[in-house]
């Protein structure tokens, strides 16, 4: 039995499995998007349809909706693997667990984050955002949604062993999302004033780098606790 | 480090350590609190702008400082718990968490009470108040995570991981809120404690901070003792202790 | 080696400690002179664990499950899996989602790993659950060949082993509060 160690093989296997499963149950991809769309629809109904007001509030609305819709998929991130015992097999593999975790988080981002980015022009239309702001929104979502996946996965890992982990997870994760929310919305705000917002993007990028490096360690130790 | 920590891996030794430390903390707390409150609330001069209402800082500032201090000590205990696999440090994490949450709540309530005469509103989205509120959320997260687990061994480790994640995020959150606040300056009113504080107010404040630190230490040690006893309740040394009364 | 004992005696907990999922309250697990906590990855390379929860995903087909497992363990995936599946009695069922199979067939999907590894230590929690007589006999044949190659097996089971194993040792755990 030949055994060759390739980190890429592990990463792609884990990532591919999750994508495969998501594409077999497309509701997993579509439902968070619909949720996002409905939340966005609620705001004009709640605060009035005045275009100026909507454009002013759009960054906040889009980002709060993005936070909430990411939370929807997070609860399922490790749940299935935990229930059927795959998580144990992944821990008992001779590969580092943080690499496995990285694969799963990337898959989660492809399933929840990327469609959101692709749908942004539609949301911009609904909320009366101009092109400049649209570009800023796309850029912040591009940098920000993987961050949400990484931070959220820590909460998902900590609560996967619990019967009713969903609400608890949002309680743990949402406070940690605050910096992402602040910098992302401020970047969009700045762009509507035709000012340079590369500073905010740089901070988001720096946070993403920190998350990619440190979050997998936290997630894998959280998973080990949950499995024990 | 391990050599130094090793003896306290034993629950009994940790319990004894709590017992030796407890009287010192208790005495410091009682003495400093009496001195600090009488000095601060009765003898320190009234502020020329805020009159007597400023006196709430003798509670607000110490509790705000200790809310951060308690979180850092919790995170240090969490690191010790995870790196050196020390079960007693996990218990320390969970002993500190509710105390820290209470101190944070005190800081928020006194802050709001101070805000009413100063800003004319119970709550304004001031950077410090907002950070403090988020800190409270972080404490509550650690607590509810701990209580959600049935297996207390896993619970302690999960809470420790979350405490460390929180302490890494805390400066980022603090910085972002600070920055957000300067961005939306309109709502807030001038910061009043940026000006140098007079020494007649400074010293009673210091005494009060020490008193609060002593208080947090005392309550934490008492809670830690209880946690240790609870976990070790079937061990012979606890039985002996209980039989002795 | 067989672990025996009544329900709740701690057989599964012990297996999970040996596999390194849980940490013991006291003591440590030593594998080849070294604590497994020290160098878990090395130990994991020698270990095959199949627990109550078998690690088989119900949405995926048998072949996809096996292939995924081979990949996460770092084995070569370009081998003839179909004939192996046929050998174990899953002919014609390779491509249907595992959740539509019977309990015994699902167990077989999990147990295919026993033919696809070079781990020295097998830790198996109730491997015979839901298997029919022929399946149990077939599995025990595989145990024999693994032992012949110098491997070790640690398992829990409520059924008696029907094949004769020369080196069988039974450790019985007693229920104690």
XYZ file of C-alpha atoms in Angstrom, chain A residues 1, chain C residues 62-63 65-67 69-70 75-94 105 108-117 138 142 145:
42
model
C 0.000 0.000 0.000
C -19.425 3.902 -1.396
C -16.682 4.536 -3.901
C -16.375 7.493 0.622
C -13.516 5.064 0.219
C -11.661 7.380 -2.092
C -10.735 8.206 3.163
C -7.731 7.078 1.103
C -2.858 6.538 0.340
C -2.753 6.107 -3.389
C -6.248 6.366 -4.867
C -5.457 4.847 -8.235
C -6.169 1.277 -7.295
C -8.861 -1.109 -8.313
C -11.535 -0.287 -5.793
C -14.387 -1.896 -7.734
C -13.117 -5.458 -7.409
C -12.479 -4.878 -3.723
C -16.023 -3.659 -3.261
C -17.249 -6.716 -5.083
C -15.205 -8.943 -2.797
C -16.833 -7.467 0.255
C -20.318 -7.908 -1.158
C -21.247 -4.501 -2.461
C -21.416 -5.319 -6.137
C -23.699 -3.017 -8.099
C -24.040 -0.652 -5.152
C -20.845 1.319 -5.679
C -24.037 -2.737 3.934
C -19.275 -2.992 5.117
C -18.481 0.315 3.427
C -16.759 1.427 6.609
C -14.898 -1.837 6.969
C -13.425 -1.723 3.443
C -10.669 0.339 5.046
C -9.379 -2.819 6.681
C -8.286 -4.000 3.248
C -6.778 -0.668 2.288
C -4.267 0.261 4.941
C -15.040 -12.900 6.328
C -9.010 -10.504 7.493
C -4.114 -12.181 7.908
